[in-house]
PDB file of N, CA and C in Angstrom:
ATOM      1  N   MET A 429      15.568  -4.267  -1.143  1.00 50.00           N
ATOM      2  CA  MET A 429      15.112  -3.523  -2.297  1.00 50.00           C
ATOM      3  C   MET A 429      14.842  -4.668  -3.306  1.00 50.00           C
ATOM      4  N   SER A 430      13.829  -4.277  -4.256  1.00 51.00           N
ATOM      5  CA  SER A 430      13.588  -5.022  -5.377  1.00 51.00           C
ATOM      6  C   SER A 430      14.227  -4.496  -6.434  1.00 51.00           C
ATOM      7  N   ARG A 431      14.642  -5.556  -7.388  1.00 53.00           N
ATOM      8  CA  ARG A 431      15.174  -4.984  -8.741  1.00 53.00           C
ATOM      9  C   ARG A 431      14.280  -5.364  -9.591  1.00 53.00           C
ATOM     10  N   THR A 432      13.744  -4.265 -10.499  1.00 55.00           N
ATOM     11  CA  THR A 432      13.140  -4.553 -11.810  1.00 55.00           C
ATOM     12  C   THR A 432      14.045  -4.576 -13.111  1.00 55.00           C
ATOM     13  N   ARG A 433      13.599  -4.654 -14.164  1.00 61.00           N
ATOM     14  CA  ARG A 433      14.450  -4.828 -15.319  1.00 61.00           C
ATOM     15  C   ARG A 433      15.296  -3.591 -15.604  1.00 61.00           C
ATOM     16  N   HIS A 434      14.709  -2.469 -15.302  1.00 58.00           N
ATOM     17  CA  HIS A 434      15.378  -1.188 -15.692  1.00 58.00           C
ATOM     18  C   HIS A 434      15.748  -0.334 -14.274  1.00 58.00           C
ATOM     19  N   SER A 435      15.243  -0.592 -13.144  1.00 58.00           N
ATOM     20  CA  SER A 435      15.685   0.155 -12.091  1.00 58.00           C
ATOM     21  C   SER A 435      15.486  -0.546 -10.826  1.00 58.00           C
ATOM     22  N   VAL A 436      15.941   0.145  -9.648  1.00 64.00           N
ATOM     23  CA  VAL A 436      15.724  -0.345  -8.256  1.00 64.00           C
ATOM     24  C   VAL A 436      14.639   0.343  -7.638  1.00 64.00           C
ATOM     25  N   ILE A 437      13.720  -0.331  -7.183  1.00 68.00           N
ATOM     26  CA  ILE A 437      12.692   0.141  -6.400  1.00 68.00           C
ATOM     27  C   ILE A 437      12.740  -0.181  -4.983  1.00 68.00           C
ATOM     28  N   PRO A 438      12.696   0.727  -4.134  1.00 69.00           N
ATOM     29  CA  PRO A 438      13.046   0.437  -2.739  1.00 69.00           C
ATOM     30  C   PRO A 438      11.526  -0.110  -2.108  1.00 69.00           C
ATOM     31  N   MET A 439      11.678  -1.186  -1.484  1.00 82.00           N
ATOM     32  CA  MET A 439      10.427  -1.770  -0.707  1.00 82.00           C
ATOM     33  C   MET A 439      10.960  -1.693   0.569  1.00 82.00           C
ATOM     34  N   HIS A 440       9.725  -1.693   1.466  1.00 86.00           N
ATOM     35  CA  HIS A 440       9.936  -1.482   3.027  1.00 86.00           C
ATOM     36  C   HIS A 440       9.212  -2.651   3.843  1.00 86.00           C
ATOM     37  N   ASN A 441       9.732  -2.847   4.816  1.00 91.00           N
ATOM     38  CA  ASN A 441       9.135  -3.921   5.660  1.00 91.00           C
ATOM     39  C   ASN A 441       8.382  -3.212   6.964  1.00 91.00           C
ATOM     40  N   TYR A 442       7.289  -3.499   7.199  1.00 92.00           N
ATOM     41  CA  TYR A 442       6.286  -2.716   8.269  1.00 92.00           C
ATOM     42  C   TYR A 442       6.063  -3.785   9.408  1.00 92.00           C
ATOM     43  N   VAL A 443       6.187  -3.262  10.621  1.00 93.00           N
ATOM     44  CA  VAL A 443       5.422  -4.004  11.805  1.00 93.00           C
ATOM     45  C   VAL A 443       4.098  -3.454  11.784  1.00 93.00           C
ATOM     46  N   VAL A 444       3.203  -4.467  11.784  1.00 93.00           N
ATOM     47  CA  VAL A 444       1.723  -3.960  11.884  1.00 93.00           C
ATOM     48  C   VAL A 444       1.129  -4.847  13.175  1.00 93.00           C
ATOM     49  N   GLU A 445       0.343  -4.009  13.720  1.00 93.00           N
ATOM     50  CA  GLU A 445      -0.484  -4.424  14.718  1.00 93.00           C
ATOM     51  C   GLU A 445      -2.014  -4.663  14.412  1.00 93.00           C
ATOM     52  N   PHE A 446      -2.627  -5.814  14.883  1.00 90.00           N
ATOM     53  CA  PHE A 446      -4.001  -5.950  14.408  1.00 90.00           C
ATOM     54  C   PHE A 446      -4.600  -6.869  15.439  1.00 90.00           C
ATOM     55  N   ARG A 447      -5.821  -7.094  15.214  1.00 87.00           N
ATOM     56  CA  ARG A 447      -6.686  -8.055  16.022  1.00 87.00           C
ATOM     57  C   ARG A 447      -6.665  -9.353  15.326  1.00 87.00           C
ATOM     58  N   THR A 448      -6.449 -10.450  15.896  1.00 82.00           N
ATOM     59  CA  THR A 448      -6.559 -11.803  15.184  1.00 82.00           C
ATOM     60  C   THR A 448      -8.067 -12.144  15.177  1.00 82.00           C
ATOM     61  N   PRO A 449      -8.351 -13.168  14.503  1.00 78.00           N
ATOM     62  CA  PRO A 449      -9.739 -13.544  14.573  1.00 78.00           C
ATOM     63  C   PRO A 449     -10.258 -14.006  15.887  1.00 78.00           C
ATOM     64  N   ALA A 450      -9.313 -14.413  16.746  1.00 81.00           N
ATOM     65  CA  ALA A 450      -9.766 -14.851  18.105  1.00 81.00           C
ATOM     66  C   ALA A 450      -9.809 -13.581  19.105  1.00 81.00           C
ATOM     67  N   GLY A 451      -9.594 -12.288  18.507  1.00 87.00           N
ATOM     68  CA  GLY A 451      -9.675 -11.186  19.345  1.00 87.00           C
ATOM     69  C   GLY A 451      -8.435 -10.708  20.104  1.00 87.00           C
ATOM     70  N   GLU A 452      -7.337 -11.338  20.058  1.00 87.00           N
ATOM     71  CA  GLU A 452      -6.121 -10.875  20.449  1.00 87.00           C
ATOM     72  C   GLU A 452      -5.439  -9.933  19.724  1.00 87.00           C
ATOM     73  N   THR A 453      -4.465  -9.102  20.391  1.00 91.00           N
ATOM     74  CA  THR A 453      -3.721  -8.263  19.735  1.00 91.00           C
ATOM     75  C   THR A 453      -2.335  -9.029  19.152  1.00 91.00           C
ATOM     76  N   ALA A 454      -2.015  -8.823  17.856  1.00 91.00           N
ATOM     77  CA  ALA A 454      -0.840  -9.360  17.453  1.00 91.00           C
ATOM     78  C   ALA A 454       0.082  -8.424  16.672  1.00 91.00           C
ATOM     79  N   ARG A 455       1.414  -8.675  16.666  1.00 94.00           N
ATOM     80  CA  ARG A 455       2.270  -7.825  15.750  1.00 94.00           C
ATOM     81  C   ARG A 455       3.086  -8.689  14.920  1.00 94.00           C
ATOM     82  N   LEU A 456       3.009  -8.313  13.716  1.00 94.00           N
ATOM     83  CA  LEU A 456       3.951  -9.119  12.683  1.00 94.00           C
ATOM     84  C   LEU A 456       4.607  -8.194  11.778  1.00 94.00           C
ATOM     85  N   GLU A 457       5.579  -8.779  11.023  1.00 93.00           N
ATOM     86  CA  GLU A 457       6.204  -7.950  10.090  1.00 93.00           C
ATOM     87  C   GLU A 457       5.658  -8.116   8.803  1.00 93.00           C
ATOM     88  N   VAL A 458       5.283  -7.340   8.013  1.00 91.00           N
ATOM     89  CA  VAL A 458       4.752  -7.321   6.785  1.00 91.00           C
ATOM     90  C   VAL A 458       5.536  -6.615   5.728  1.00 91.00           C
ATOM     91  N   GLU A 459       5.865  -7.351   4.586  1.00 89.00           N
ATOM     92  CA  GLU A 459       6.684  -6.718   3.358  1.00 89.00           C
ATOM     93  C   GLU A 459       5.736  -6.039   2.404  1.00 89.00           C
ATOM     94  N   GLN A 460       6.272  -4.844   2.007  1.00 88.00           N
ATOM     95  CA  GLN A 460       5.711  -4.162   0.836  1.00 88.00           C
ATOM     96  C   GLN A 460       5.856  -5.016  -0.333  1.00 88.00           C
ATOM     97  N   THR A 461       4.965  -4.954  -1.308  1.00 85.00           N
ATOM     98  CA  THR A 461       5.193  -5.576  -2.582  1.00 85.00           C
ATOM     99  C   THR A 461       5.205  -4.353  -3.754  1.00 85.00           C
ATOM    100  N   ILE A 462       5.467  -4.864  -4.835  1.00 84.00           N
ATOM    101  CA  ILE A 462       5.710  -3.823  -5.936  1.00 84.00           C
ATOM    102  C   ILE A 462       4.287  -3.412  -6.364  1.00 84.00           C
ATOM    103  N   LEU A 463       3.186  -4.084  -5.863  1.00 83.00           N
ATOM    104  CA  LEU A 463       1.771  -3.527  -6.284  1.00 83.00           C
ATOM    105  C   LEU A 463       1.287  -2.563  -5.169  1.00 83.00           C
ATOM    106  N   THR A 464       1.974  -2.218  -4.095  1.00 86.00           N
ATOM    107  CA  THR A 464       1.504  -1.463  -3.224  1.00 86.00           C
ATOM    108  C   THR A 464       2.248  -0.036  -2.946  1.00 86.00           C
ATOM    109  N   VAL A 465       1.656   0.896  -2.659  1.00 87.00           N
ATOM    110  CA  VAL A 465       2.448   2.122  -2.346  1.00 87.00           C
ATOM    111  C   VAL A 465       3.012   2.070  -0.890  1.00 87.00           C
ATOM    112  N   ARG A 466       4.020   3.050  -0.713  1.00 85.00           N
ATOM    113  CA  ARG A 466       4.546   3.042   0.637  1.00 85.00           C
ATOM    114  C   ARG A 466       3.546   3.786   1.658  1.00 85.00           C
ATOM    115  N   VAL A 467       3.404   3.298   2.706  1.00 86.00           N
ATOM    116  CA  VAL A 467       2.359   3.939   3.602  1.00 86.00           C
ATOM    117  C   VAL A 467       2.969   4.525   4.792  1.00 86.00           C
ATOM    118  N   ALA A 468       2.309   5.427   5.322  1.00 85.00           N
ATOM    119  CA  ALA A 468       3.059   6.157   6.391  1.00 85.00           C
ATOM    120  C   ALA A 468       2.699   5.383   7.729  1.00 85.00           C
ATOM    121  N   VAL A 469       3.862   5.720   8.553  1.00 87.00           N
ATOM    122  CA  VAL A 469       3.838   5.058   9.769  1.00 87.00           C
ATOM    123  C   VAL A 469       2.790   5.625  10.825  1.00 87.00           C
ATOM    124  N   GLY A 470       2.183   4.505  11.338  1.00 88.00           N
ATOM    125  CA  GLY A 470       0.848   5.009  12.238  1.00 88.00           C
ATOM    126  C   GLY A 470      -0.364   4.858  11.427  1.00 88.00           C
ATOM    127  N   ALA A 471      -0.383   4.700   9.858  1.00 88.00           N
ATOM    128  CA  ALA A 471      -1.450   4.687   9.166  1.00 88.00           C
ATOM    129  C   ALA A 471      -2.287   3.339   9.210  1.00 88.00           C
ATOM    130  N   GLU A 472      -3.698   3.497   9.141  1.00 90.00           N
ATOM    131  CA  GLU A 472      -4.350   2.293   9.064  1.00 90.00           C
ATOM    132  C   GLU A 472      -4.453   1.569   7.563  1.00 90.00           C
ATOM    133  N   VAL A 473      -4.026   0.451   7.411  1.00 91.00           N
ATOM    134  CA  VAL A 473      -3.774  -0.230   6.066  1.00 91.00           C
ATOM    135  C   VAL A 473      -4.658  -1.540   6.060  1.00 91.00           C
ATOM    136  N   PRO A 474      -5.260  -1.897   4.817  1.00 92.00           N
ATOM    137  CA  PRO A 474      -5.914  -3.092   4.770  1.00 92.00           C
ATOM    138  C   PRO A 474      -4.885  -4.241   4.614  1.00 92.00           C
ATOM    139  N   LEU A 475      -5.363  -5.287   5.568  1.00 92.00           N
ATOM    140  CA  LEU A 475      -4.536  -6.588   5.478  1.00 92.00           C
ATOM    141  C   LEU A 475      -5.431  -7.635   5.362  1.00 92.00           C
ATOM    142  N   LEU A 476      -4.549  -8.712   4.871  1.00 92.00           N
ATOM    143  CA  LEU A 476      -5.192 -10.087   4.713  1.00 92.00           C
ATOM    144  C   LEU A 476      -4.568 -10.948   5.740  1.00 92.00           C
ATOM    145  N   VAL A 477      -5.264 -11.481   6.682  1.00 90.00           N
ATOM    146  CA  VAL A 477      -4.808 -12.401   7.698  1.00 90.00           C
ATOM    147  C   VAL A 477      -5.203 -13.643   7.679  1.00 90.00           C
ATOM    148  N   ARG A 478      -4.224 -14.499   7.793  1.00 89.00           N
ATOM    149  CA  ARG A 478      -4.583 -15.957   8.070  1.00 89.00           C
ATOM    150  C   ARG A 478      -5.512 -16.115   9.064  1.00 89.00           C
ATOM    151  N   PRO A 479      -6.449 -17.223   9.003  1.00 87.00           N
ATOM    152  CA  PRO A 479      -7.366 -17.483  10.165  1.00 87.00           C
ATOM    153  C   PRO A 479      -6.688 -17.701  11.503  1.00 87.00           C
ATOM    154  N   ASP A 480      -5.422 -18.332  11.499  1.00 86.00           N
ATOM    155  CA  ASP A 480      -4.660 -18.682  12.737  1.00 86.00           C
ATOM    156  C   ASP A 480      -4.232 -17.248  13.175  1.00 86.00           C
ATOM    157  N   GLY A 481      -4.216 -16.126  12.355  1.00 85.00           N
ATOM    158  CA  GLY A 481      -3.397 -14.955  12.894  1.00 85.00           C
ATOM    159  C   GLY A 481      -2.018 -15.007  12.965  1.00 85.00           C
ATOM    160  N   LYS A 482      -1.187 -16.008  12.405  1.00 88.00           N
ATOM    161  CA  LYS A 482       0.314 -15.964  12.319  1.00 88.00           C
ATOM    162  C   LYS A 482       0.901 -15.562  11.137  1.00 88.00           C
ATOM    163  N   LYS A 483       0.087 -14.996  10.124  1.00 90.00           N
ATOM    164  CA  LYS A 483       0.679 -14.457   8.908  1.00 90.00           C
ATOM    165  C   LYS A 483      -0.357 -13.449   8.542  1.00 90.00           C
ATOM    166  N   ALA A 484       0.184 -12.123   7.923  1.00 90.00           N
ATOM    167  CA  ALA A 484      -0.604 -11.121   7.401  1.00 90.00           C
ATOM    168  C   ALA A 484       0.143 -10.630   6.049  1.00 90.00           C
ATOM    169  N   VAL A 485      -0.554 -10.137   5.164  1.00 91.00           N
ATOM    170  CA  VAL A 485      -0.097  -9.368   4.008  1.00 91.00           C
ATOM    171  C   VAL A 485      -0.916  -8.186   3.907  1.00 91.00           C
ATOM    172  N   PHE A 486      -0.352  -7.280   3.082  1.00 91.00           N
ATOM    173  CA  PHE A 486      -1.100  -6.040   2.682  1.00 91.00           C
ATOM    174  C   PHE A 486      -2.064  -6.512   1.577  1.00 91.00           C
ATOM    175  N   ASP A 487      -3.198  -6.002   1.670  1.00 91.00           N
ATOM    176  CA  ASP A 487      -4.218  -6.294   0.566  1.00 91.00           C
ATOM    177  C   ASP A 487      -4.079  -5.546  -0.634  1.00 91.00           C
ATOM    178  N   ALA A 488      -3.301  -6.091  -1.481  1.00 89.00           N
ATOM    179  CA  ALA A 488      -2.778  -5.114  -2.953  1.00 89.00           C
ATOM    180  C   ALA A 488      -3.807  -4.824  -3.733  1.00 89.00           C
ATOM    181  N   LYS A 489      -4.967  -5.458  -3.586  1.00 91.00           N
ATOM    182  CA  LYS A 489      -6.098  -5.041  -4.441  1.00 91.00           C
ATOM    183  C   LYS A 489      -7.048  -3.907  -3.762  1.00 91.00           C
ATOM    184  N   ASP A 490      -6.779  -3.407  -2.570  1.00 89.00           N
ATOM    185  CA  ASP A 490      -7.549  -2.493  -2.002  1.00 89.00           C
ATOM    186  C   ASP A 490      -7.133  -1.100  -2.666  1.00 89.00           C
ATOM    187  N   PRO A 491      -7.959  -0.494  -3.156  1.00 88.00           N
ATOM    188  CA  PRO A 491      -7.629   0.920  -3.941  1.00 88.00           C
ATOM    189  C   PRO A 491      -6.816   2.089  -3.149  1.00 88.00           C
ATOM    190  N   SER A 492      -6.924   1.817  -1.780  1.00 89.00           N
ATOM    191  CA  SER A 492      -6.164   2.892  -0.944  1.00 89.00           C
ATOM    192  C   SER A 492      -4.689   2.580  -1.033  1.00 89.00           C
ATOM    193  N   ILE A 493      -4.251   1.432  -1.360  1.00 88.00           N
ATOM    194  CA  ILE A 493      -2.723   1.200  -1.198  1.00 88.00           C
ATOM    195  C   ILE A 493      -2.212   0.695  -2.543  1.00 88.00           C
ATOM    196  N   ASN A 494      -3.227   0.308  -3.595  1.00 87.00           N
ATOM    197  CA  ASN A 494      -2.778  -0.342  -4.848  1.00 87.00           C
ATOM    198  C   ASN A 494      -2.245   0.741  -5.641  1.00 87.00           C
ATOM    199  N   VAL A 495      -1.031   0.476  -6.142  1.00 85.00           N
ATOM    200  CA  VAL A 495      -0.130   1.346  -6.936  1.00 85.00           C
ATOM    201  C   VAL A 495      -0.865   1.972  -8.159  1.00 85.00           C
ATOM    202  N   HIS A 496      -1.625   0.944  -8.777  1.00 87.00           N
ATOM    203  CA  HIS A 496      -2.308   1.423 -10.051  1.00 87.00           C
ATOM    204  C   HIS A 496      -3.619   2.455  -9.786  1.00 87.00           C
ATOM    205  N   ALA A 497      -4.243   2.027  -8.702  1.00 84.00           N
ATOM    206  CA  ALA A 497      -5.467   2.802  -8.389  1.00 84.00           C
ATOM    207  C   ALA A 497      -4.925   4.209  -7.633  1.00 84.00           C
ATOM    208  N   VAL A 498      -3.927   4.266  -6.991  1.00 82.00           N
ATOM    209  CA  VAL A 498      -3.372   5.576  -6.383  1.00 82.00           C
ATOM    210  C   VAL A 498      -2.875   6.404  -7.562  1.00 82.00           C
ATOM    211  N   ALA A 499      -2.342   5.897  -8.619  1.00 82.00           N
ATOM    212  CA  ALA A 499      -1.815   6.553  -9.739  1.00 82.00           C
ATOM    213  C   ALA A 499      -2.928   7.150 -10.560  1.00 82.00           C
ATOM    214  N   ARG A 500      -4.124   6.384 -10.652  1.00 83.00           N
ATOM    215  CA  ARG A 500      -5.246   6.954 -11.432  1.00 83.00           C
ATOM    216  C   ARG A 500      -5.827   7.992 -10.884  1.00 83.00           C
ATOM    217  N   GLY A 501      -5.897   7.827  -9.398  1.00 79.00           N
ATOM    218  CA  GLY A 501      -6.553   8.964  -8.622  1.00 79.00           C
ATOM    219  C   GLY A 501      -5.653  10.141  -8.625  1.00 79.00           C
ATOM    220  N   ASN A 502      -4.401  10.151  -8.509  1.00 75.00           N
ATOM    221  CA  ASN A 502      -3.439  11.145  -8.840  1.00 75.00           C
ATOM    222  C   ASN A 502      -3.675  11.853 -10.088  1.00 75.00           C
ATOM    223  N   ASP A 503      -3.808  11.174 -11.097  1.00 78.00           N
ATOM    224  CA  ASP A 503      -4.110  11.535 -12.481  1.00 78.00           C
ATOM    225  C   ASP A 503      -5.287  12.450 -12.635  1.00 78.00           C
ATOM    226  N   ALA A 504      -6.182  11.830 -11.881  1.00 77.00           N
ATOM    227  CA  ALA A 504      -7.538  12.514 -12.093  1.00 77.00           C
ATOM    228  C   ALA A 504      -7.565  13.825 -11.285  1.00 77.00           C
ATOM    229  N   GLN A 505      -6.818  13.896 -10.076  1.00 81.00           N
ATOM    230  CA  GLN A 505      -6.540  15.077  -9.348  1.00 81.00           C
ATOM    231  C   GLN A 505      -5.865  16.155 -10.076  1.00 81.00           C
ATOM    232  N   ASP A 506      -4.677  15.666 -10.736  1.00 79.00           N
ATOM    233  CA  ASP A 506      -4.069  16.621 -11.610  1.00 79.00           C
ATOM    234  C   ASP A 506      -4.868  17.322 -12.871  1.00 79.00           C
ATOM    235  N   GLN A 507      -5.682  16.271 -13.446  1.00 83.00           N
ATOM    236  CA  GLN A 507      -6.658  16.854 -14.619  1.00 83.00           C
ATOM    237  C   GLN A 507      -7.530  17.909 -13.907  1.00 83.00           C
ATOM    238  N   GLU A 508      -8.119  17.576 -12.711  1.00 86.00           N
ATOM    239  CA  GLU A 508      -9.077  18.597 -12.148  1.00 86.00           C
ATOM    240  C   GLU A 508      -8.385  19.906 -11.924  1.00 86.00           C
ATOM    241  N   ARG A 509      -7.100  19.840 -11.328  1.00 84.00           N
ATOM    242  CA  ARG A 509      -6.390  21.064 -10.923  1.00 84.00           C
ATOM    243  C   ARG A 509      -6.084  21.874 -12.211  1.00 84.00           C
ATOM    244  N   PHE A 510      -5.703  21.220 -13.301  1.00 83.00           N
ATOM    245  CA  PHE A 510      -5.494  21.985 -14.503  1.00 83.00           C
ATOM    246  C   PHE A 510      -6.550  22.532 -15.290  1.00 83.00           C
ATOM    247  N   ARG A 511      -7.766  21.713 -15.149  1.00 84.00           N
ATOM    248  CA  ARG A 511      -9.072  22.138 -15.644  1.00 84.00           C
ATOM    249  C   ARG A 511      -9.267  23.598 -14.871  1.00 84.00           C
ATOM    250  N   ARG A 512      -9.134  23.594 -13.671  1.00 86.00           N
ATOM    251  CA  ARG A 512      -9.437  24.823 -12.866  1.00 86.00           C
ATOM    252  C   ARG A 512      -8.671  25.946 -13.186  1.00 86.00           C
ATOM    253  N   LEU A 513      -7.397  25.681 -13.550  1.00 84.00           N
ATOM    254  CA  LEU A 513      -6.465  26.621 -13.915  1.00 84.00           C
ATOM    255  C   LEU A 513      -6.778  27.411 -15.114  1.00 84.00           C
ATOM    256  N   LEU A 514      -7.321  26.576 -15.927  1.00 84.00           N
ATOM    257  CA  LEU A 514      -7.781  27.129 -17.276  1.00 84.00           C
ATOM    258  C   LEU A 514      -9.039  27.942 -17.380  1.00 84.00           C
ATOM    259  N   GLU A 515      -9.910  27.991 -16.316  1.00 80.00           N
ATOM    260  CA  GLU A 515     -11.102  28.616 -16.353  1.00 80.00           C
ATOM    261  C   GLU A 515     -10.969  30.084 -15.750  1.00 80.00           C
TER     262      GLU A 515
END
């Protein structure tokens, strides 16, 4: 778990499977960061992989898992639902 100034935010570790640049299948443990949302088990996620295939991290800038981009998308969906209810 990570602690922020005002709260405790649970972080997760994931075992990911991917193809290395050499074409081999690799499995590594990847740690969620504060900048990424929790992902579903079995989901495809964007990774940044070292050229040697020995280390990988979540691509926190990818909008599909970036916490700020996901929040903006959720806000936009909420506003659209609210607008439809008023019609």
